[in-house]
mmCIF file of C-alpha atoms in Angstrom:
data_model
loop_
_atom_site.group_PDB
_atom_site.id
_atom_site.type_symbol
_atom_site.label_atom_id
_atom_site.label_comp_id
_atom_site.label_asym_id
_atom_site.label_seq_id
_atom_site.Cartn_x
_atom_site.Cartn_y
_atom_site.Cartn_z
ATOM 1 C CA MET Z 714 116.816 82.306 57.894
ATOM 2 C CA ALA Z 715 114.054 83.863 57.561
ATOM 3 C CA THR Z 716 112.037 85.313 60.636
ATOM 4 C CA SER Z 717 108.688 87.062 61.854
ATOM 5 C CA SER Z 718 108.852 90.667 61.715
ATOM 6 C CA TYR Z 719 106.346 91.703 64.503
ATOM 7 C CA PHE Z 720 105.262 95.228 66.121
ATOM 8 C CA GLY Z 721 104.328 97.069 68.920
ATOM 9 C CA ARG Z 722 100.945 97.841 68.461
ATOM 10 C CA ASN Z 723 98.321 96.645 70.515
ATOM 11 C CA SER Z 724 100.687 95.699 73.948
ATOM 12 C CA PHE Z 725 98.773 94.654 76.594
ATOM 13 C CA VAL Z 726 99.029 93.326 79.878
ATOM 14 C CA GLY Z 727 97.010 91.224 82.263
ATOM 15 C CA VAL Z 728 97.148 91.538 86.126
ATOM 16 C CA GLY Z 729 95.744 88.700 88.931
ATOM 17 C CA VAL Z 730 96.744 88.331 92.298
ATOM 18 C CA GLU Z 731 98.988 85.949 93.433
ATOM 19 C CA SER Z 732 98.012 83.571 96.847
ATOM 20 C CA PRO Z 733 100.579 82.633 97.639
ATOM 21 C CA TYR Z 734 103.592 84.788 96.123
ATOM 22 C CA GLY Z 735 105.095 83.489 93.260
ATOM 23 C CA THR Z 736 102.311 81.482 92.048
ATOM 24 C CA ALA Z 737 101.287 82.575 88.733
ATOM 25 C CA ASN Z 738 97.565 83.080 88.131
ATOM 26 C CA MET Z 739 97.170 82.885 84.418
ATOM 27 C CA THR Z 740 93.382 84.459 84.594
ATOM 28 C CA PRO Z 741 93.813 88.501 84.883
ATOM 29 C CA THR Z 742 91.868 90.508 87.098
ATOM 30 C CA VAL Z 743 92.418 93.367 85.218
ATOM 31 C CA THR Z 744 93.748 94.094 81.817
ATOM 32 C CA ARG Z 745 94.970 97.727 80.617
ATOM 33 C CA PRO Z 746 96.720 98.967 77.294
ATOM 34 C CA ILE Z 747 100.143 100.453 77.658
ATOM 35 C CA ILE Z 748 102.267 102.932 76.689
ATOM 36 C CA SER Z 749 105.367 101.472 77.391
ATOM 37 C CA CYS Z 750 106.887 98.059 79.200
ATOM 38 C CA SER Z 751 110.753 97.050 80.116
ATOM 39 C CA MET Z 752 109.705 94.397 81.892
ATOM 40 C CA LEU Z 753 112.256 91.379 81.357
ATOM 41 C CA ARG Z 754 114.345 88.351 82.752
ATOM 42 C CA GLN Z 755 117.709 89.292 83.812
ATOM 43 C CA VAL Z 756 119.292 86.134 84.604
ATOM 44 C CA GLU Z 757 122.913 87.223 85.407
ATOM 45 C CA LYS Z 758 125.976 85.048 84.658
ATOM 46 C CA VAL Z 759 129.456 85.177 85.601
ATOM 47 C CA GLU Z 760 132.992 84.075 84.316
ATOM 48 C CA ARG Z 761 134.706 81.596 86.703
ATOM 49 C CA GLY Z 762 137.075 82.806 89.089
ATOM 50 C CA ASN Z 763 140.110 80.798 88.869
ATOM 51 C CA LEU Z 764 143.303 81.241 86.512
ATOM 52 C CA ARG Z 765 143.364 78.631 84.327
ATOM 53 C CA VAL Z 766 142.516 79.568 80.252
ATOM 54 C CA ALA Z 767 142.012 77.980 77.123
ATOM 55 C CA GLY Z 768 145.569 77.484 75.246
ATOM 56 C CA VAL Z 769 147.138 80.621 74.167
ATOM 57 C CA ALA Z 770 143.965 82.535 73.616
ATOM 58 C CA GLY Z 771 143.350 83.528 77.187
ATOM 59 C CA LEU Z 772 139.973 83.027 77.204
ATOM 60 C CA ARG Z 773 138.744 81.901 80.313
ATOM 61 C CA LYS Z 774 137.328 78.334 80.490
ATOM 62 C CA GLY Z 775 133.353 78.923 81.846
ATOM 63 C CA HIS Z 776 131.307 80.510 83.839
ATOM 64 C CA TYR Z 777 127.869 80.280 86.069
ATOM 65 C CA ILE Z 778 124.244 81.224 86.865
ATOM 66 C CA VAL Z 779 124.478 83.922 89.633
ATOM 67 C CA SER Z 780 120.338 84.896 89.826
ATOM 68 C CA ASP Z 781 117.336 85.207 87.700
ATOM 69 C CA LYS Z 782 114.965 87.468 88.436
ATOM 70 C CA VAL Z 783 112.757 90.207 86.733
ATOM 71 C CA THR Z 784 113.208 94.054 86.703
ATOM 72 C CA GLY Z 785 111.723 96.851 84.409
ATOM 73 C CA SER Z 786 109.250 99.589 84.326
ATOM 74 C CA LEU Z 787 105.005 100.042 83.115
ATOM 75 C CA GLU Z 788 103.760 102.970 82.009
ATOM 76 C CA LEU Z 789 99.383 102.898 81.392
ATOM 77 C CA GLU Z 790 96.606 105.696 80.968
ATOM 78 C CA ALA Z 791 95.656 107.217 84.271
ATOM 79 C CA THR Z 792 91.876 106.652 84.336
ATOM 80 C CA TYR Z 793 89.454 107.111 86.848
ATOM 81 C CA ASP Z 794 88.067 103.787 86.346
ATOM 82 C CA ASN Z 795 90.424 100.820 86.006
ATOM 83 C CA ILE Z 796 93.622 102.333 87.511
ATOM 84 C CA GLY Z 797 92.397 100.793 91.041
ATOM 85 C CA TYR Z 798 94.331 97.403 91.006
ATOM 86 C CA PHE Z 799 98.073 99.631 90.968
ATOM 87 C CA LEU Z 800 96.843 101.622 93.307
ATOM 88 C CA ASP Z 801 95.825 98.749 95.659
ATOM 89 C CA ALA Z 802 99.131 97.232 95.453
ATOM 90 C CA ALA Z 803 101.572 99.935 95.749
ATOM 91 C CA MET Z 804 99.940 102.148 98.255
ATOM 92 C CA GLY Z 805 99.117 98.590 100.601
ATOM 93 C CA ALA Z 806 95.486 99.260 101.833
ATOM 94 C CA SER Z 807 92.018 100.132 100.437
ATOM 95 C CA SER Z 808 88.601 100.520 101.718
ATOM 96 C CA THR Z 809 85.352 101.529 99.282
ATOM 97 C CA SER Z 810 82.402 103.718 100.585
ATOM 98 C CA GLY Z 811 78.724 104.786 98.758
ATOM 99 C CA PRO Z 812 76.672 104.214 96.678
ATOM 100 C CA ALA Z 813 76.109 107.841 96.691
ATOM 101 C CA ASP Z 814 74.371 109.382 93.940
ATOM 102 C CA GLY Z 815 75.192 106.344 91.991
ATOM 103 C CA SER Z 816 78.752 106.366 92.803
ATOM 104 C CA TYR Z 817 81.527 104.776 94.706
ATOM 105 C CA GLU Z 818 84.107 106.436 96.416
ATOM 106 C CA HIS Z 819 87.582 104.595 96.765
ATOM 107 C CA THR Z 820 90.085 105.709 99.663
ATOM 108 C CA TYR Z 821 93.596 103.974 99.356
ATOM 109 C CA THR Z 822 96.120 104.335 102.295
ATOM 110 C CA MET Z 823 99.354 103.577 103.355
ATOM 111 C CA GLY Z 824 99.609 99.853 104.269
ATOM 112 C CA ASP Z 825 101.920 96.567 104.613
ATOM 113 C CA VAL Z 826 103.477 96.434 100.951
ATOM 114 C CA PRO Z 827 103.934 93.807 99.537
ATOM 115 C CA VAL Z 828 100.468 92.741 100.162
ATOM 116 C CA ALA Z 829 100.696 90.155 97.588
ATOM 117 C CA GLY Z 830 102.644 89.556 94.580
ATOM 118 C CA THR Z 831 101.264 90.055 91.618
ATOM 119 C CA THR Z 832 101.130 87.537 87.991
ATOM 120 C CA LEU Z 833 101.745 90.348 85.029
ATOM 121 C CA ARG Z 834 101.170 89.292 81.722
ATOM 122 C CA LEU Z 835 102.694 91.459 78.874
ATOM 123 C CA GLN Z 836 101.492 90.522 75.330
ATOM 124 C CA ARG Z 837 104.285 91.336 73.385
ATOM 125 C CA GLY Z 838 102.167 93.645 70.550
ATOM 126 C CA THR Z 839 101.940 91.414 67.171
ATOM 127 C CA SER Z 840 103.625 88.397 68.761
ATOM 128 C CA ASP Z 841 102.105 85.227 68.769
ATOM 129 C CA TYR Z 842 103.157 85.236 72.355
ATOM 130 C CA SER Z 843 103.240 86.375 76.152
ATOM 131 C CA GLU Z 844 105.121 86.851 78.863
ATOM 132 C CA THR Z 845 104.102 85.742 82.335
ATOM 133 C CA PHE Z 846 105.851 87.637 85.601
ATOM 134 C CA GLU Z 847 105.570 86.115 88.613
ATOM 135 C CA GLY Z 848 105.849 87.308 91.380
ATOM 136 C CA ALA Z 849 106.018 91.037 90.772
ATOM 137 C CA VAL Z 850 105.878 94.094 93.167
ATOM 138 C CA ILE Z 851 105.631 97.899 92.827
ATOM 139 C CA ASN Z 852 108.645 99.791 94.404
ATOM 140 C CA THR Z 853 108.224 102.937 92.645
ATOM 141 C CA LEU Z 854 104.494 104.482 91.696
ATOM 142 C CA THR Z 855 104.787 107.766 89.840
ATOM 143 C CA MET Z 856 101.084 109.787 88.995
ATOM 144 C CA SER Z 857 102.288 112.706 86.430
ATOM 145 C CA CYS Z 858 100.312 115.250 84.462
ATOM 146 C CA ALA Z 859 101.469 118.191 82.315
ATOM 147 C CA ALA Z 860 99.258 121.098 80.381
ATOM 148 C CA GLY Z 861 97.543 120.166 77.318
ATOM 149 C CA GLU Z 862 98.451 116.361 78.621
ATOM 150 C CA ALA Z 863 96.427 113.117 80.057
ATOM 151 C CA MET Z 864 97.527 111.581 83.140
ATOM 152 C CA THR Z 865 99.587 108.241 82.926
ATOM 153 C CA CYS Z 866 100.637 106.242 85.687
ATOM 154 C CA SER Z 867 104.538 105.005 85.699
ATOM 155 C CA MET Z 868 105.938 102.262 88.135
ATOM 156 C CA GLU Z 869 109.468 100.390 88.368
ATOM 157 C CA LEU Z 870 108.676 96.870 89.913
ATOM 158 C CA LEU Z 871 110.017 93.795 90.805
ATOM 159 C CA ALA Z 872 109.435 90.038 90.042
ATOM 160 C CA GLU Z 873 110.426 86.814 90.582
ATOM 161 C CA THR Z 874 110.808 85.617 87.597
ATOM 162 C CA SER Z 875 108.737 84.184 83.963
ATOM 163 C CA SER Z 876 107.415 81.018 84.104
ATOM 164 C CA ASP Z 877 104.880 79.690 80.774
ATOM 165 C CA THR Z 878 102.613 77.072 80.542
ATOM 166 C CA SER Z 879 104.246 75.078 77.380
ATOM 167 C CA PRO Z 880 107.766 73.740 78.102
ATOM 168 C CA SER Z 881 108.977 73.337 74.679
ATOM 169 C CA LEU Z 882 108.159 76.956 73.685
ATOM 170 C CA ARG Z 883 110.310 78.190 76.880
ATOM 171 C CA ALA Z 884 110.133 81.842 77.756
ATOM 172 C CA ARG Z 885 107.415 84.119 75.594
ATOM 173 C CA GLY Z 886 106.319 80.339 74.408
ATOM 174 C CA ASN Z 887 102.362 81.633 76.254
ATOM 175 C CA THR Z 888 99.459 81.982 74.765
ATOM 176 C CA GLY Z 889 96.006 82.449 75.030
ATOM 177 C CA LEU Z 890 96.039 85.635 76.641
ATOM 178 C CA SER Z 891 93.117 87.792 75.077
ATOM 179 C CA PHE Z 892 91.794 91.775 75.161
ATOM 180 C CA SER Z 893 88.917 92.726 77.786
ATOM 181 C CA ASP Z 894 87.662 95.856 76.661
ATOM 182 C CA PRO Z 895 86.728 97.996 79.764
ATOM 183 C CA THR Z 896 83.148 99.021 79.162
ATOM 184 C CA LYS Z 897 84.046 102.903 80.927
ATOM 185 C CA GLU Z 898 88.177 104.439 80.475
ATOM 186 C CA ASN Z 899 87.247 108.568 80.969
ATOM 187 C CA LEU Z 900 90.690 109.443 80.935
ATOM 188 C CA VAL Z 901 92.170 112.004 83.598
ATOM 189 C CA LEU Z 902 92.861 114.530 81.354
ATOM 190 C CA HIS Z 903 94.677 117.994 82.418
ATOM 191 C CA HIS Z 904 92.009 120.547 82.447
ATOM 192 C CA HIS Z 905 90.522 118.854 85.485
ATOM 193 C CA ALA Z 906 93.215 119.540 87.339
ATOM 194 C CA SER Z 907 92.215 122.296 90.687
ATOM 195 C CA THR Z 908 94.759 124.039 92.493
ATOM 196 C CA LEU Z 909 97.369 123.035 94.430
ATOM 197 C CA GLY Z 910 95.628 124.311 98.044
ATOM 198 C CA TRP Z 911 98.730 123.657 101.021
ATOM 199 C CA ASN Z 912 99.085 126.277 103.912
ATOM 200 C CA SER Z 913 95.534 128.070 103.506
ATOM 201 C CA GLN Z 914 97.118 129.311 99.864
ATOM 202 C CA THR Z 915 96.596 127.665 96.604
ATOM 203 C CA PHE Z 916 99.213 127.588 93.804
ATOM 204 C CA THR Z 917 98.198 127.108 89.956
ATOM 205 C CA LEU Z 918 100.110 124.349 88.252
ATOM 206 C CA ILE Z 919 101.621 124.258 85.343
ATOM 207 C CA ASP Z 920 102.475 120.430 85.514
ATOM 208 C CA PHE Z 921 102.090 117.779 88.553
ATOM 209 C CA GLU Z 922 104.194 114.577 89.652
ATOM 210 C CA TYR Z 923 103.413 112.455 93.219
ATOM 211 C CA LYS Z 924 105.783 109.921 93.715
ATOM 212 C CA LEU Z 925 105.505 107.060 96.454
ATOM 213 C CA GLU Z 926 108.369 105.225 96.982
ATOM 214 C CA ASN Z 927 107.983 101.922 98.746
ATOM 215 C CA GLY Z 928 111.975 100.578 99.599
ATOM 216 C CA LEU Z 929 111.410 97.657 98.575
ATOM 217 C CA SER Z 930 114.322 95.035 97.803
ATOM 218 C CA ASP Z 931 114.675 91.183 96.706
ATOM 219 C CA ARG Z 932 115.996 88.375 98.888
ATOM 220 C CA MET Z 933 118.676 86.097 97.702
ATOM 221 C CA ARG Z 934 119.303 83.226 99.357
ATOM 222 C CA LEU Z 935 121.334 79.642 99.475
ATOM 223 C CA GLY Z 936 119.585 77.526 97.581
ATOM 224 C CA SER Z 937 118.362 79.059 94.854
ATOM 225 C CA LEU Z 938 118.170 81.266 92.077
ATOM 226 C CA LEU Z 939 114.963 83.447 92.424
ATOM 227 C CA THR Z 940 113.831 85.734 95.127
ATOM 228 C CA LYS Z 941 111.840 85.558 97.948
ATOM 229 C CA GLN Z 942 108.823 88.135 98.417
ATOM 230 C CA PRO Z 943 110.074 91.272 98.537
ATOM 231 C CA VAL Z 944 109.996 93.196 101.683
ATOM 232 C CA GLN Z 945 110.116 97.418 102.807
ATOM 233 C CA SER Z 946 113.859 97.408 103.513
ATOM 234 C CA ASP Z 947 113.898 101.556 103.362
ATOM 235 C CA TYR Z 948 111.742 104.566 104.405
ATOM 236 C CA ARG Z 949 109.205 104.463 102.732
ATOM 237 C CA SER Z 950 108.810 108.011 100.834
ATOM 238 C CA VAL Z 951 105.975 110.094 98.930
ATOM 239 C CA THR Z 952 106.375 113.349 97.609
ATOM 240 C CA MET Z 953 104.579 115.922 95.241
ATOM 241 C CA THR Z 954 106.723 118.026 92.968
ATOM 242 C CA VAL Z 955 104.403 120.915 90.555
ATOM 243 C CA THR Z 956 105.878 123.350 88.896
ATOM 244 C CA ILE Z 957 104.169 126.744 89.480
ATOM 245 C CA GLU Z 958 104.871 130.869 87.989
ATOM 246 C CA THR Z 959 106.265 132.770 90.781
ATOM 247 C CA ASP Z 960 103.645 135.623 90.965
ATOM 248 C CA ASP Z 961 103.528 134.747 94.949
ATOM 249 C CA ILE Z 962 106.346 134.876 97.446
ATOM 250 C CA GLN Z 963 104.956 132.608 99.881
ATOM 251 C CA GLY Z 964 105.854 129.624 98.765
ATOM 252 C CA TYR Z 965 109.817 130.586 98.927
ATOM 253 C CA GLN Z 966 108.716 132.399 102.224
ATOM 254 C CA GLN Z 967 106.801 129.494 103.617
ATOM 255 C CA PHE Z 968 109.669 127.244 102.297
ATOM 256 C CA ILE Z 969 112.851 129.304 104.287
ATOM 257 C CA ALA Z 970 110.031 129.284 107.605
ATOM 258 C CA ASP Z 971 109.783 125.274 107.510
ATOM 259 C CA THR Z 972 105.998 125.324 107.547
ATOM 260 C CA VAL Z 973 104.194 122.181 107.271
ATOM 261 C CA ALA Z 974 100.670 121.424 106.218
ATOM 262 C CA ASP Z 975 98.266 118.875 104.513
ATOM 263 C CA ALA Z 976 99.209 119.377 100.900
ATOM 264 C CA GLU Z 977 95.705 118.653 98.483
ATOM 265 C CA VAL Z 978 95.025 118.417 94.272
ATOM 266 C CA THR Z 979 92.058 117.304 93.138
ATOM 267 C CA PHE Z 980 91.139 116.472 89.066
ATOM 268 C CA ASN Z 981 87.110 116.695 88.148
ATOM 269 C CA ASN Z 982 85.888 116.052 85.492
ATOM 270 C CA ASP Z 983 83.178 118.189 86.693
ATOM 271 C CA LEU Z 984 80.049 115.861 85.815
ATOM 272 C CA SER Z 985 77.103 114.978 87.594
ATOM 273 C CA SER Z 986 75.237 112.312 89.545
ATOM 274 C CA GLY Z 987 76.820 108.446 88.054
ATOM 275 C CA ASP Z 988 78.910 110.027 85.566
ATOM 276 C CA GLU Z 989 81.401 112.582 87.858
ATOM 277 C CA ARG Z 990 85.017 110.944 88.263
ATOM 278 C CA VAL Z 991 87.117 111.934 90.626
ATOM 279 C CA MET Z 992 90.773 111.194 91.635
ATOM 280 C CA GLN Z 993 92.539 113.030 94.802
ATOM 281 C CA PHE Z 994 95.914 113.015 96.032
ATOM 282 C CA THR Z 995 96.738 114.620 99.737
ATOM 283 C CA LEU Z 996 100.157 114.367 101.401
ATOM 284 C CA ASN Z 997 99.854 114.323 105.390
ATOM 285 C CA GLU Z 998 101.478 117.130 107.012
ATOM 286 C CA ALA Z 999 103.798 118.104 104.185
ATOM 287 C CA TYR Z 1000 106.872 120.748 104.103
ATOM 288 C CA ILE Z 1001 109.007 121.902 101.427
ATOM 289 C CA GLU Z 1002 111.885 119.534 100.659
ATOM 290 C CA SER Z 1003 112.593 121.494 97.707
ATOM 291 C CA TYR Z 1004 112.204 124.987 96.221
ATOM 292 C CA THR Z 1005 113.837 126.022 93.200
ATOM 293 C CA ASP Z 1006 113.466 129.338 90.620
ATOM 294 C CA GLU Z 1007 116.271 129.614 88.636
ATOM 295 C CA ILE Z 1008 116.664 132.558 85.886
ATOM 296 C CA SER Z 1009 118.730 132.018 82.692
ATOM 297 C CA GLU Z 1010 116.501 133.516 79.917
ATOM 298 C CA THR Z 1011 114.089 136.277 79.361
ATOM 299 C CA GLY Z 1012 111.156 134.209 79.174
ATOM 300 C CA LEU Z 1013 108.526 133.626 82.474
ATOM 301 C CA ILE Z 1014 110.362 132.584 85.044
ATOM 302 C CA THR Z 1015 108.631 129.779 87.130
ATOM 303 C CA ALA Z 1016 109.476 127.725 90.551
ATOM 304 C CA SER Z 1017 109.507 123.700 90.724
ATOM 305 C CA VAL Z 1018 108.724 123.089 94.040
ATOM 306 C CA THR Z 1019 108.510 119.686 96.059
ATOM 307 C CA PHE Z 1020 106.285 118.723 98.717
ATOM 308 C CA LYS Z 1021 107.217 115.576 100.972
ATOM 309 C CA ALA Z 1022 104.710 114.114 103.567
ATOM 310 C CA GLN Z 1023 105.048 112.689 106.906
ATOM 311 C CA GLY Z 1024 103.274 110.150 109.319
ATOM 312 C CA ASP Z 1025 102.015 111.456 112.627
ATOM 313 C CA GLY Z 1026 99.490 108.751 113.169
ATOM 314 C CA SER Z 1027 98.572 105.154 112.557
ATOM 315 C CA SER Z 1028 95.702 105.175 110.366
ATOM 316 C CA GLY Z 1029 94.474 106.540 106.869
ATOM 317 C CA LEU Z 1030 95.741 109.720 106.025
ATOM 318 C CA ALA Z 1031 97.987 110.576 108.942
ATOM 319 C CA LEU Z 1032 99.928 107.492 107.507
ATOM 320 C CA GLY Z 1033 101.410 110.141 105.280
ATOM 321 C CA THR Z 1034 98.768 109.841 102.415
ATOM 322 C CA ARG Z 1035 95.427 109.208 100.975
ATOM 323 C CA MET Z 1036 94.480 108.803 97.555
ATOM 324 C CA ILE Z 1037 90.480 109.179 96.580
ATOM 325 C CA VAL Z 1038 89.057 107.494 94.080
ATOM 326 C CA MET Z 1039 85.098 108.181 92.326
ATOM 327 C CA ASN Z 1040 83.868 106.123 89.318
ATOM 328 C CA GLU Z 1041 81.345 103.553 89.365
ATOM 329 C CA ALA Z 1042 82.534 100.054 90.496
ATOM 330 C CA SER Z 1043 81.435 99.096 93.638
ATOM 331 C CA THR Z 1044 85.235 97.705 94.022
ATOM 332 C CA ALA Z 1045 88.511 99.715 95.093
ATOM 333 C CA VAL Z 1046 90.448 96.700 92.879
ATOM 334 C CA HIS Z 1047 88.120 96.387 89.683
ATOM 335 C CA ASN Z 1048 88.435 96.488 85.829
ATOM 336 C CA GLY Z 1049 86.707 99.463 84.455
#
């Protein structure tokens, strides 16, 4: 039987806040083109536990469904103008000040997570259909950039299940999802990066990774195949891992001395007024968790350094970390 062929080009996602959790919001707040997405409905099935088999073949007689949930990853280009939805959902709190010279400053800090569920609609390339995942929450957020590259935003997600609006079509039966072209994009590029500032020292970076782990887990209960709204079940963790040239021994010495200080990296497009764009990452009271600079060849020796944030207060940066984004949007959650 002939089948249609589909291609990955033009794939995108649309995301919208749910109220209450697990109730699909079919109107996206933000639509974004994707680099990759592995979101997939996981229906776990097990064979029955009794010892009966079918005749001499020895096959088990029957199975049942244990759970019906969704896990997967989503990777996007990081942009100055329309990343706010994902930062707010991952961090848990946000505020906006301005405008000043035509720009607003959005501050994202640690708050209770998840704030709410997200409906994530995935348009699978040139396919005629999209798939809708409801009750999605961001368990891990990673912002990374290397020399010669644009910054990417990668997320690991948990979700309740997938839904559809046409029962006759079942899963992946949604239609009517369209991409809204943003008026502004403004990629976060490698040459926009400043040095890393920590303990009155500066380090020129080869690559950079900011990682937030929320420690969320699903909540399976009797009476349902679906999880209730995931909750934080482990300590949250925020790290910044960088690669530097080992032309300065201070980093290694401070690792041994267990020095603690705020760590900060800023990306800035160096334009002015309303065209200026900023993305700043700050760790509170960071210490060097690991420092490695193995020698295995004749080339340039580099060190991989991981800074880990600590909380020492009850609000703002003192909770552990802060991200500041400057753009022309008047709200912290926006479509560029």
